Tab-separated table of C-alpha atoms in Angstrom:
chain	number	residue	atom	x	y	z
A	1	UNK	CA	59.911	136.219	157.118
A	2	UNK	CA	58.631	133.217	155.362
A	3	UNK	CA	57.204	130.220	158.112
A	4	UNK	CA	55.131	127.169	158.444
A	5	UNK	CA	53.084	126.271	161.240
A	6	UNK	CA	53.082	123.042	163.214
A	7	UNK	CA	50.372	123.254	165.284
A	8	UNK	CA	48.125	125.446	167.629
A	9	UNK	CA	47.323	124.340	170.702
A	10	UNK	CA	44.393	126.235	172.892
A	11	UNK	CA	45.217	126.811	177.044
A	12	UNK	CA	42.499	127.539	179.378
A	13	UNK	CA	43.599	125.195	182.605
A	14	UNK	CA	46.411	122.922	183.963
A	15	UNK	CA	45.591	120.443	182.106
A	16	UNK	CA	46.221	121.906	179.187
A	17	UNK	CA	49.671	123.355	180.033
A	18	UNK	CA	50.608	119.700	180.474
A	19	UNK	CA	49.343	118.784	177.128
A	20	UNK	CA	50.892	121.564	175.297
A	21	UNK	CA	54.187	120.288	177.006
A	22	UNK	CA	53.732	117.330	175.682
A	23	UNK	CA	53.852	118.883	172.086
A	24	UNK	CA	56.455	121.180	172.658
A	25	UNK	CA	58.631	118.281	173.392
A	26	UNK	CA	58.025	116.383	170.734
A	27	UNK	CA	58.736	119.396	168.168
A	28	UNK	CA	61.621	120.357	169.618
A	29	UNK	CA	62.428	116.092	169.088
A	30	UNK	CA	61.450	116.091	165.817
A	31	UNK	CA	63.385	119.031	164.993
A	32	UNK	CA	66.804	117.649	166.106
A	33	UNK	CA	67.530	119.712	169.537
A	34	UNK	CA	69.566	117.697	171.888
A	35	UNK	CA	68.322	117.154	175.464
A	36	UNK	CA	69.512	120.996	176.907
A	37	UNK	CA	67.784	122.445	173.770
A	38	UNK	CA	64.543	120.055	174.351
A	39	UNK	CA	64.584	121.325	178.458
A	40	UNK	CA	65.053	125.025	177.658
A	41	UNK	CA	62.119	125.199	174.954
A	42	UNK	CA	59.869	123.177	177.060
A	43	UNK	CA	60.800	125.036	180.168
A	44	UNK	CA	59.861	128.615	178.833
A	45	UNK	CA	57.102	127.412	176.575
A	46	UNK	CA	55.205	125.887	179.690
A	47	UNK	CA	56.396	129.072	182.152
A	48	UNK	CA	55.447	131.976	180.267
A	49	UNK	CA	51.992	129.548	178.997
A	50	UNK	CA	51.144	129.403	182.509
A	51	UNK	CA	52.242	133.153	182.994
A	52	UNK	CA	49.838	133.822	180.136
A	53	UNK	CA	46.983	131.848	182.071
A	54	UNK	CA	47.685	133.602	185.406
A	55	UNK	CA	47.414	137.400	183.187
A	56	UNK	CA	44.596	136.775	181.125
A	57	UNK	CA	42.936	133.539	181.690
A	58	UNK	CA	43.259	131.590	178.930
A	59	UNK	CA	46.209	131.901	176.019
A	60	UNK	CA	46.909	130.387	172.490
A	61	UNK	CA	50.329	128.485	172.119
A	62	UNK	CA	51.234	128.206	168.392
A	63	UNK	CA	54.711	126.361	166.773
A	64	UNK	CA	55.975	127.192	163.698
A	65	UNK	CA	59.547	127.002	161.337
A	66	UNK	CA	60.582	130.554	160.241
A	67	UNK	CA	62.967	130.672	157.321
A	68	UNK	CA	65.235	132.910	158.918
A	69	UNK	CA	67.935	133.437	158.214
A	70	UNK	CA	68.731	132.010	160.654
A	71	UNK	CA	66.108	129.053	160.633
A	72	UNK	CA	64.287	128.912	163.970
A	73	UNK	CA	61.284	127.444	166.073
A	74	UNK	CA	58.965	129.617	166.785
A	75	UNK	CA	56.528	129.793	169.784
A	76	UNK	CA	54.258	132.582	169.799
A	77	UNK	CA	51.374	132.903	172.654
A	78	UNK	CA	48.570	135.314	172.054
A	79	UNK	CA	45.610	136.240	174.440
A	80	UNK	CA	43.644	139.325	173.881
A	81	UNK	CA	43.574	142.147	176.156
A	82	UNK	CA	41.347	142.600	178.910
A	83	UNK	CA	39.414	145.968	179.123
A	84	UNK	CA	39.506	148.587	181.586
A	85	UNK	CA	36.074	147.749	182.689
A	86	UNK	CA	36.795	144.214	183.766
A	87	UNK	CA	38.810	145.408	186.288
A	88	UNK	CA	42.819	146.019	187.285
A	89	UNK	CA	44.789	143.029	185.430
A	90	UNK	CA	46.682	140.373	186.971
A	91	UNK	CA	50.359	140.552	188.103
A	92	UNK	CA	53.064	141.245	185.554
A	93	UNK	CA	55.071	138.414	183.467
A	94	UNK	CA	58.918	138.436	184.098
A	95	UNK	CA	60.547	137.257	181.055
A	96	UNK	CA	63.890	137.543	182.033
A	97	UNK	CA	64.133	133.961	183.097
A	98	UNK	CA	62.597	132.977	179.780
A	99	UNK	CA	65.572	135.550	177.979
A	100	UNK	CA	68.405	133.163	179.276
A	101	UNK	CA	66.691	129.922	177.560
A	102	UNK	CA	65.807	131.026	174.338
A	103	UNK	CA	67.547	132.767	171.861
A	104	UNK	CA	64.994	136.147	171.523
A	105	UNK	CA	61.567	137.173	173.041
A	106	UNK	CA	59.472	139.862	171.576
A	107	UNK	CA	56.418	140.713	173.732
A	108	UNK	CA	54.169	142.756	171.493
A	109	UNK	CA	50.686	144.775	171.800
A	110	UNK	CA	48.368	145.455	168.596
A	111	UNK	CA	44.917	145.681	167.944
A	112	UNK	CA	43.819	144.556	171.439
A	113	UNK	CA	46.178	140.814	171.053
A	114	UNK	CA	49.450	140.684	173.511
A	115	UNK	CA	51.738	138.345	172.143
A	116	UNK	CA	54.910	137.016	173.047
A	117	UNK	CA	57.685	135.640	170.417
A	118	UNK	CA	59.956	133.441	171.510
A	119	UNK	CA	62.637	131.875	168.960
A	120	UNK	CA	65.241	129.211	169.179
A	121	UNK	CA	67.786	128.576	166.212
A	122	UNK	CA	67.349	124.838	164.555
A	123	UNK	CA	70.309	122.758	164.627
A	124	UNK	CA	72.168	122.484	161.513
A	125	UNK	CA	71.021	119.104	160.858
A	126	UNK	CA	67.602	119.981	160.918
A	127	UNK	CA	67.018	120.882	157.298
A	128	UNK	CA	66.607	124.289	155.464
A	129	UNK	CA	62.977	123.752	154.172
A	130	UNK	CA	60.063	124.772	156.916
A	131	UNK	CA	57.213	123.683	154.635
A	132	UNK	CA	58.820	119.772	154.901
A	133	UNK	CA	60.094	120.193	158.540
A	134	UNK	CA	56.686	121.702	159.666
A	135	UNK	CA	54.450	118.515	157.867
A	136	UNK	CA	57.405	116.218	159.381
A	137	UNK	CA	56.530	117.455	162.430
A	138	UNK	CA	52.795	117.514	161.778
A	139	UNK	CA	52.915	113.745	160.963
A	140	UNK	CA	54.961	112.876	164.399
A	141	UNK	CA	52.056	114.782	166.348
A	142	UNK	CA	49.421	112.643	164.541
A	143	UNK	CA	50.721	109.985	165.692
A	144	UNK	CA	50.129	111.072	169.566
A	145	UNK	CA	47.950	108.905	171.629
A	146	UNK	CA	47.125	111.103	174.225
A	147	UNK	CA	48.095	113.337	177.619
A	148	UNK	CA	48.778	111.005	180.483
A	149	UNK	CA	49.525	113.118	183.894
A	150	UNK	CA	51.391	111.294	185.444
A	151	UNK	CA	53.643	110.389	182.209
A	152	UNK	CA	54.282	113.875	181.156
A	153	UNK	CA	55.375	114.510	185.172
A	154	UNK	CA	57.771	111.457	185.089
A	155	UNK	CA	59.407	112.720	181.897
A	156	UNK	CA	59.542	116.397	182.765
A	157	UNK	CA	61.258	114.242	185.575
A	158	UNK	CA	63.785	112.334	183.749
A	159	UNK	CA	64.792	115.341	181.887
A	160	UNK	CA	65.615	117.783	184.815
A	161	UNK	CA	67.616	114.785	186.156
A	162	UNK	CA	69.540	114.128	182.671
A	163	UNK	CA	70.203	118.077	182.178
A	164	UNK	CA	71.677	118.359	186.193
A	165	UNK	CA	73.710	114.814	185.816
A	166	UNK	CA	75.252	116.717	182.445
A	167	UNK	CA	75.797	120.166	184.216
A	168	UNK	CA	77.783	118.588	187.371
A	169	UNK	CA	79.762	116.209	184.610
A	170	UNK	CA	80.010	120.149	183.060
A	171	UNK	CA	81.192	121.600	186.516
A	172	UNK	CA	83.935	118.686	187.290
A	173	UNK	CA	85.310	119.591	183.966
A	174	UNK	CA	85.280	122.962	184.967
A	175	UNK	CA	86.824	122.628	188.162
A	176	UNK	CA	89.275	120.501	186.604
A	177	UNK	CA	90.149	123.044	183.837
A	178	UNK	CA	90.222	125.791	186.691
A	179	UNK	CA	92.589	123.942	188.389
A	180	UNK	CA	94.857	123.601	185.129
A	181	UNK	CA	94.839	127.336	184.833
A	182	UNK	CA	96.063	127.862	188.095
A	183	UNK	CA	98.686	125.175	187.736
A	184	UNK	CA	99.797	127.193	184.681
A	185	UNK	CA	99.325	130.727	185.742
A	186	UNK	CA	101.443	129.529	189.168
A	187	UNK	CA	104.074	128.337	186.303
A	188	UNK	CA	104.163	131.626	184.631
A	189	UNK	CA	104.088	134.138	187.310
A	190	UNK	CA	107.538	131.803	188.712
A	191	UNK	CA	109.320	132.054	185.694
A	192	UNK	CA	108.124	135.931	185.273
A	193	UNK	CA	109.814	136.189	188.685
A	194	UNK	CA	112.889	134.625	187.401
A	195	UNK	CA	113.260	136.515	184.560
A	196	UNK	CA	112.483	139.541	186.635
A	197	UNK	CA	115.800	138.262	189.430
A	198	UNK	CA	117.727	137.695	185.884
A	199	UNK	CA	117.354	141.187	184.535
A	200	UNK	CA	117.912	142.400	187.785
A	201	UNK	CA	121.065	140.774	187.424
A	202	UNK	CA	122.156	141.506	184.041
A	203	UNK	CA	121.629	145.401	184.797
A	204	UNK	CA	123.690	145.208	188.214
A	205	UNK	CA	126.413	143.602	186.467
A	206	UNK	CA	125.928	145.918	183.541
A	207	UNK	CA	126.370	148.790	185.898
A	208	UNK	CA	129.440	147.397	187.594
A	209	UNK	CA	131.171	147.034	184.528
A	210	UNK	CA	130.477	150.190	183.550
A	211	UNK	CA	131.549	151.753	186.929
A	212	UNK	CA	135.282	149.717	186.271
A	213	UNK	CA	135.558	151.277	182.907
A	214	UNK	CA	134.768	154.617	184.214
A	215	UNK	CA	137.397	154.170	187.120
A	216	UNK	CA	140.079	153.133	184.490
A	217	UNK	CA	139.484	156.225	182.908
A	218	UNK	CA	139.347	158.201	185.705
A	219	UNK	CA	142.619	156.398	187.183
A	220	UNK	CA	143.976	157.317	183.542
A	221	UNK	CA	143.277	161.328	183.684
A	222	UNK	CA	144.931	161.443	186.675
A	223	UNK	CA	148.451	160.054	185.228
A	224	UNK	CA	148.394	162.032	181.859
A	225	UNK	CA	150.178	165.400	181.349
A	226	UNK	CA	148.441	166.831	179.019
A	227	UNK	CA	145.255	168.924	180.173
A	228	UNK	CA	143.423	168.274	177.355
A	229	UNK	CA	143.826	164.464	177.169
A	230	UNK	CA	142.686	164.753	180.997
A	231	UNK	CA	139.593	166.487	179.989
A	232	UNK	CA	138.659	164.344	176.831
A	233	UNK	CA	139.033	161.114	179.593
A	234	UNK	CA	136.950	163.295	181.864
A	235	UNK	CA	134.025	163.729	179.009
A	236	UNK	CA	133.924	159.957	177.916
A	237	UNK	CA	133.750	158.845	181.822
A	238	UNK	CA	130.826	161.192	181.834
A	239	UNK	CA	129.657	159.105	178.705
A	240	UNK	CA	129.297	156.394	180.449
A	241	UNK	CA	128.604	157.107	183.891
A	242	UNK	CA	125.286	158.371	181.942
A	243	UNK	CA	124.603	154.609	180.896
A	244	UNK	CA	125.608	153.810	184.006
A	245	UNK	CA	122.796	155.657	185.902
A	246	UNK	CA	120.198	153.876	183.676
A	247	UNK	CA	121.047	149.963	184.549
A	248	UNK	CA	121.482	151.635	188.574
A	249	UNK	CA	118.273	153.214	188.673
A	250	UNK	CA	117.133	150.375	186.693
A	251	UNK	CA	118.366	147.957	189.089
A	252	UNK	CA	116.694	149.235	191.780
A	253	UNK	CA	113.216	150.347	189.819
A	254	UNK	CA	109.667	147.549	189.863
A	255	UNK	CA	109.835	148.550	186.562
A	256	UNK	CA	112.335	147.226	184.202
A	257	UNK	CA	111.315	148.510	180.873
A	258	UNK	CA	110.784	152.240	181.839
A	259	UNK	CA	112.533	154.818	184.176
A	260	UNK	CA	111.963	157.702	185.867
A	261	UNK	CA	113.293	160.030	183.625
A	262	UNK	CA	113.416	163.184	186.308
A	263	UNK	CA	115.185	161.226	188.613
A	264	UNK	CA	117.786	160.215	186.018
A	265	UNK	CA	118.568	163.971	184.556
A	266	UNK	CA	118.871	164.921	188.316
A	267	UNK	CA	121.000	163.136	189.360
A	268	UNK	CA	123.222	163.182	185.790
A	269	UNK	CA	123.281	167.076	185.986
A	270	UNK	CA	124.421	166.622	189.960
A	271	UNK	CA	127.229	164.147	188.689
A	272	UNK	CA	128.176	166.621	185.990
A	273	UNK	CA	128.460	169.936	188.087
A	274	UNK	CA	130.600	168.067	191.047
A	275	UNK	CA	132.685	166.495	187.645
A	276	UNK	CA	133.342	170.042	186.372
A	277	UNK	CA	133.672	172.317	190.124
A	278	UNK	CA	137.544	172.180	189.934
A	279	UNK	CA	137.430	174.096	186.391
A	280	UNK	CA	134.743	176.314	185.786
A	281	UNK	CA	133.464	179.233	188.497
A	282	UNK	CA	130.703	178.809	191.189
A	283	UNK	CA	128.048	177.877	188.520
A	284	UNK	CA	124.932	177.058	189.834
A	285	UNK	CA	122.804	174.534	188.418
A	286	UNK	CA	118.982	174.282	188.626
A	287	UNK	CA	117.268	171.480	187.480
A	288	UNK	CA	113.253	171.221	187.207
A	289	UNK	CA	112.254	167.500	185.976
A	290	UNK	CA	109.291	166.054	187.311
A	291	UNK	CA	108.933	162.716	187.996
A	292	UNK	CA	108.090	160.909	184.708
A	293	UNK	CA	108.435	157.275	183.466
A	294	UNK	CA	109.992	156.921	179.598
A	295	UNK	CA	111.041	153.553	177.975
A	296	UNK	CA	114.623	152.354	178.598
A	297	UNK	CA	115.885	153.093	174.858
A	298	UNK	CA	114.257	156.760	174.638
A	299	UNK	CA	116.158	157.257	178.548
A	300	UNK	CA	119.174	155.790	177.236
A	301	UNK	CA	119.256	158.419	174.253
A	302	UNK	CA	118.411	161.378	176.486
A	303	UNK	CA	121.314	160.833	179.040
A	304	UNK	CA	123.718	160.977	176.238
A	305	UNK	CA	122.001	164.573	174.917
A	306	UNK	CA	121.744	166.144	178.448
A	307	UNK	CA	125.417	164.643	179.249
A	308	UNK	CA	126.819	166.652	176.197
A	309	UNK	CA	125.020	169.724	175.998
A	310	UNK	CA	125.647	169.784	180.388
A	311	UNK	CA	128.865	169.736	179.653
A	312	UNK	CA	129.890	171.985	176.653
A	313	UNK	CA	127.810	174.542	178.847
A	314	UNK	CA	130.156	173.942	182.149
A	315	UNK	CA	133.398	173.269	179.785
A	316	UNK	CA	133.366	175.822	176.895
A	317	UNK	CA	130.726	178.985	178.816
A	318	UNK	CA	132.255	179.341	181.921
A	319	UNK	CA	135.945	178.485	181.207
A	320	UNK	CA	137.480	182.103	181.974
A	321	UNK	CA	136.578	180.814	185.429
A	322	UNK	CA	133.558	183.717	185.347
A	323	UNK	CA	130.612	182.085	187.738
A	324	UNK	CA	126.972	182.224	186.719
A	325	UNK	CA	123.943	179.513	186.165
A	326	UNK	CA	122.541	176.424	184.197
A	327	UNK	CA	119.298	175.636	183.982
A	328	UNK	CA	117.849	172.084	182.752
A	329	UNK	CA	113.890	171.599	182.685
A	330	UNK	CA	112.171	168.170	181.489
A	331	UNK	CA	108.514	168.175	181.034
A	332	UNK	CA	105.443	167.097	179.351
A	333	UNK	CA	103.308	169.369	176.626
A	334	UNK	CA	100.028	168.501	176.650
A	335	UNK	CA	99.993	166.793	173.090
A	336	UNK	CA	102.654	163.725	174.496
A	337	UNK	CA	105.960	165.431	173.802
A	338	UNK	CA	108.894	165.842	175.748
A	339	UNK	CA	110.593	169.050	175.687
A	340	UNK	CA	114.177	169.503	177.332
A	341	UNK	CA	115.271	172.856	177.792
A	342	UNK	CA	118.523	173.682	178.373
A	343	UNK	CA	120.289	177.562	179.150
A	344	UNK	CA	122.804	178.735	180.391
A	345	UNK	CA	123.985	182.595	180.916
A	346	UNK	CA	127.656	181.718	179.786
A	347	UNK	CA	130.078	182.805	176.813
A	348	UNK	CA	128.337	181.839	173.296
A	349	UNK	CA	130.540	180.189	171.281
A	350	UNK	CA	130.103	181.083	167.102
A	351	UNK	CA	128.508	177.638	166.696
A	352	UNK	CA	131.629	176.935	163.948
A	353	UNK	CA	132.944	174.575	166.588
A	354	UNK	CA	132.068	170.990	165.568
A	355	UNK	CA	133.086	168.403	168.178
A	356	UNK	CA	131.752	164.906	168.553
A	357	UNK	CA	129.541	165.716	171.391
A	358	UNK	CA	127.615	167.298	169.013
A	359	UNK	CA	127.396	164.647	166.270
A	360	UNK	CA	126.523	162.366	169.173
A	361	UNK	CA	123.879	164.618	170.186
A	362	UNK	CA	122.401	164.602	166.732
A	363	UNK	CA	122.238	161.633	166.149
A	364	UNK	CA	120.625	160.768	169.277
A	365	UNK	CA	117.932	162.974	168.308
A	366	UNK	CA	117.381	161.402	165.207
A	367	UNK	CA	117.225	158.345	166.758
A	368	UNK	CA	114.346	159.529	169.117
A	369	UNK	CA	112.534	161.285	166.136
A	370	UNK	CA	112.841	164.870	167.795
A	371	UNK	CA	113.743	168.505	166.761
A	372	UNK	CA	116.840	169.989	168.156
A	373	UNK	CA	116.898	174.471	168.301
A	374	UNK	CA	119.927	176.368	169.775
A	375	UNK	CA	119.587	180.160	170.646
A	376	UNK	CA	123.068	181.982	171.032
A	377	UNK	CA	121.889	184.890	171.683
A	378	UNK	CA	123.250	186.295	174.958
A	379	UNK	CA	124.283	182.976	176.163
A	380	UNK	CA	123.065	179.728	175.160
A	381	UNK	CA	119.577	177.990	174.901
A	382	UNK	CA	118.895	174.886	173.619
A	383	UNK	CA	115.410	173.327	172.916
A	384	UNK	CA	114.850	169.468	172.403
A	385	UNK	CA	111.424	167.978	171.327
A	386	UNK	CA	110.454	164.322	171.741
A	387	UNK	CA	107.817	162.638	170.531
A	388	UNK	CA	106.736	160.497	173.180
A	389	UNK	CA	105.722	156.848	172.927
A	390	UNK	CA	102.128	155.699	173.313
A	391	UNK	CA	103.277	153.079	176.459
A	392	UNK	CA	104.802	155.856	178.061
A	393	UNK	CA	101.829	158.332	177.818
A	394	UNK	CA	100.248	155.193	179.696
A	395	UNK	CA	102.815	155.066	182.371
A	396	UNK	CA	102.293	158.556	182.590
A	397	UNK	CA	98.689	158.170	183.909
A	398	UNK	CA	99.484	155.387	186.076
A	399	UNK	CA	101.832	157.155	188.056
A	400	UNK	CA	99.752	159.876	188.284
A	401	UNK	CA	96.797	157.916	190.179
């Protein structure tokens, strides 16, 4: 790393410390840093000078420009060691105080010499040559008349009182900004509420419409004459009583862009047995679903699949009126899917059957990007696999803690 020195300066006493103040402050002048800048430098060079003093009795404070990159002033101190035979040294230097006023500081041990680095980046007006900034400088310290006491005291003076008037002008604008954010976060966390009382809203109304369309259907089963336009109303009231559960349980959830998805398949398979009691035999229906929060689109999709494969078990396996049992388990592998498993110890059917319950369930699996299997061998078992969102693995965990 090219550099250039300024000057040297030699410390043995107090007097000295003072002097090489002095200089300090003038190179850091002449080398553009504004008053904070010109405080720090001085600040640590005089500290860890008198440090050096207190350690080993007597120190060498040299300046210099260092090419960098970046371009920097350079204070190095250097005192050599003191042997073992002239006894335990002094106390320790702390040079963390010195670490939050300049930019690095190296303290190094070779050949007997401790020295400590210390740099501070030049302002960009400073110049990129260090041979010209260094015999600037040079000529500025030339020109110095002389240490004065008292004068170096009542400018160290002036300084500390410039630098505090600027950090309490620094801390009104602070407090002032502070108050701003509050202002504004106050602002935000009202209208969060209010968009939290309008979806709210929106779902409850959602899910009272959807309650009088499934009452219209219901009211129209019970007036038609055919059985089998009874049970096709039946099947699309199921429909949307599934959609229905989501903006209910949504309704009443913190949570508006996830749902527990155990709760919802519980209670749809509960809806769907009571739906179906009056037609099929005492089929019991066991359902294992953890609680588990999914995003609102991937719940929406899954009612739909467990409302139709619930139901062609209860309306197509156990239509002879024979009893037997459903089972419906929703859980988590350990890679972030979610596997639905549905079977049922019912009649098979020959899987040549092709009603829209099952388009719809395809589809919805395509839309949540998941496999679909069915096993017909003595009864019926179908497999679905989800790919589960990365938010959701994240709810996951949180409502695990």
């Amino acid at each position: 790393m090219t550099s250039a020195l300024i000057t040297a300066i030699d410390t043995r006493e107090e007097r000295d410390v003072i002097a090489a103040r002095q200089r300090v402050r003038l190179v850091a002048t002449e080398l553009g840093f504004d008053g904070r800048d010109r405080v720090r430098i001085v600040a640590a060079a005089s500290a860890m000078t008198r440090s050096f003093l207190a350690r080993y009795e007597q120190a060498n404070l040299s300046l210099l420009v260092t090419a960098g990159p970046p371009m920097a002033l350079e204070m190095v101190l250097a005192a050599p060691r003191r042997p073992p035979s002239q006894g335990p040294l002094r106390p320790r230097m702390d040079t963390a105080a010195v670490r939050a006023l300049m930019d690095s500081v190296e303290l190094r041990h070779a050949r007997g010499v401790v020295r400590l680095v210390m740099r501070k980046e030049l302002p960009a007006a400073a110049g990129r040559e260090p041979t010209a900034l260094a015999h600037r400088t040079m000529a500025a310290l030339a020109d110095e008349t002389g240490v004065d006491p008292f004068e170096e005291v009542h400018r160290q003076t002036v300084e500390q009182i410039a630098s505090l008037t600027e950090l309490r002008q620094r801390e009104e604008q602070l407090i002032a900004a502070n108050a701003q954010l509050r202002e504004v976060e106050r602002a935000l966390r009202a209208s969060l509420e209010e968009k939290d009382v309008l979806m709210r809203e929106v779902h409850h109304r959602v899910n009272n419409n959807l309650q009088i369309i499934s009452s219209l259907l219901n009211l129209q089963a019970s007036r038609a004459t055919e059985p089998a336009v009874r049970e096709e109303l039946a099947v699309v009231g199921n429909r949307i009583q599934s959609l229905s559960l989501v903006h209910q349980k949504l309704y009443r959830s913190d949570d508006l862009s996830h749902i527990d998805a155990g709760g919802y398949v519980q209670e749809l398979c509960a809806h769907l047995q009571s739906t179906f009691a009056a037609t099929t035999g005492p089929v019991g229906l066991k359902v294992e679903a953890p609680r588990q929060q999914i995003p609102l689109d991937s719940a929406i999709h899954l009612g739909l699949i467990v409302n139709e494969l619930v139901t062609n078990s209860l309306k197509h396996g156990f239509r002879d009126g024979r009893g037997g049992h459903i089972a419906v388990s929703l859980h988590r592998t350990d890679d972030d899917n979610l596997t639905l498993t549905i079977v049922d110890d019912g009649r098979p059917d020959d899987g040549n059957r092709r009603g829209f319950g099952m388009t719809l369930v395809e589809a919805m699996v395509r839309r949540l990007d998941g496999s679909l299997t069915i096993d017909r061998n003595g009864g019926t078992r179908t497999t679905l696999t989800v790919p589960l969102p990365k938010d959701a693995s994240q709810k996951r965990a949180e409502s695990a803690i």
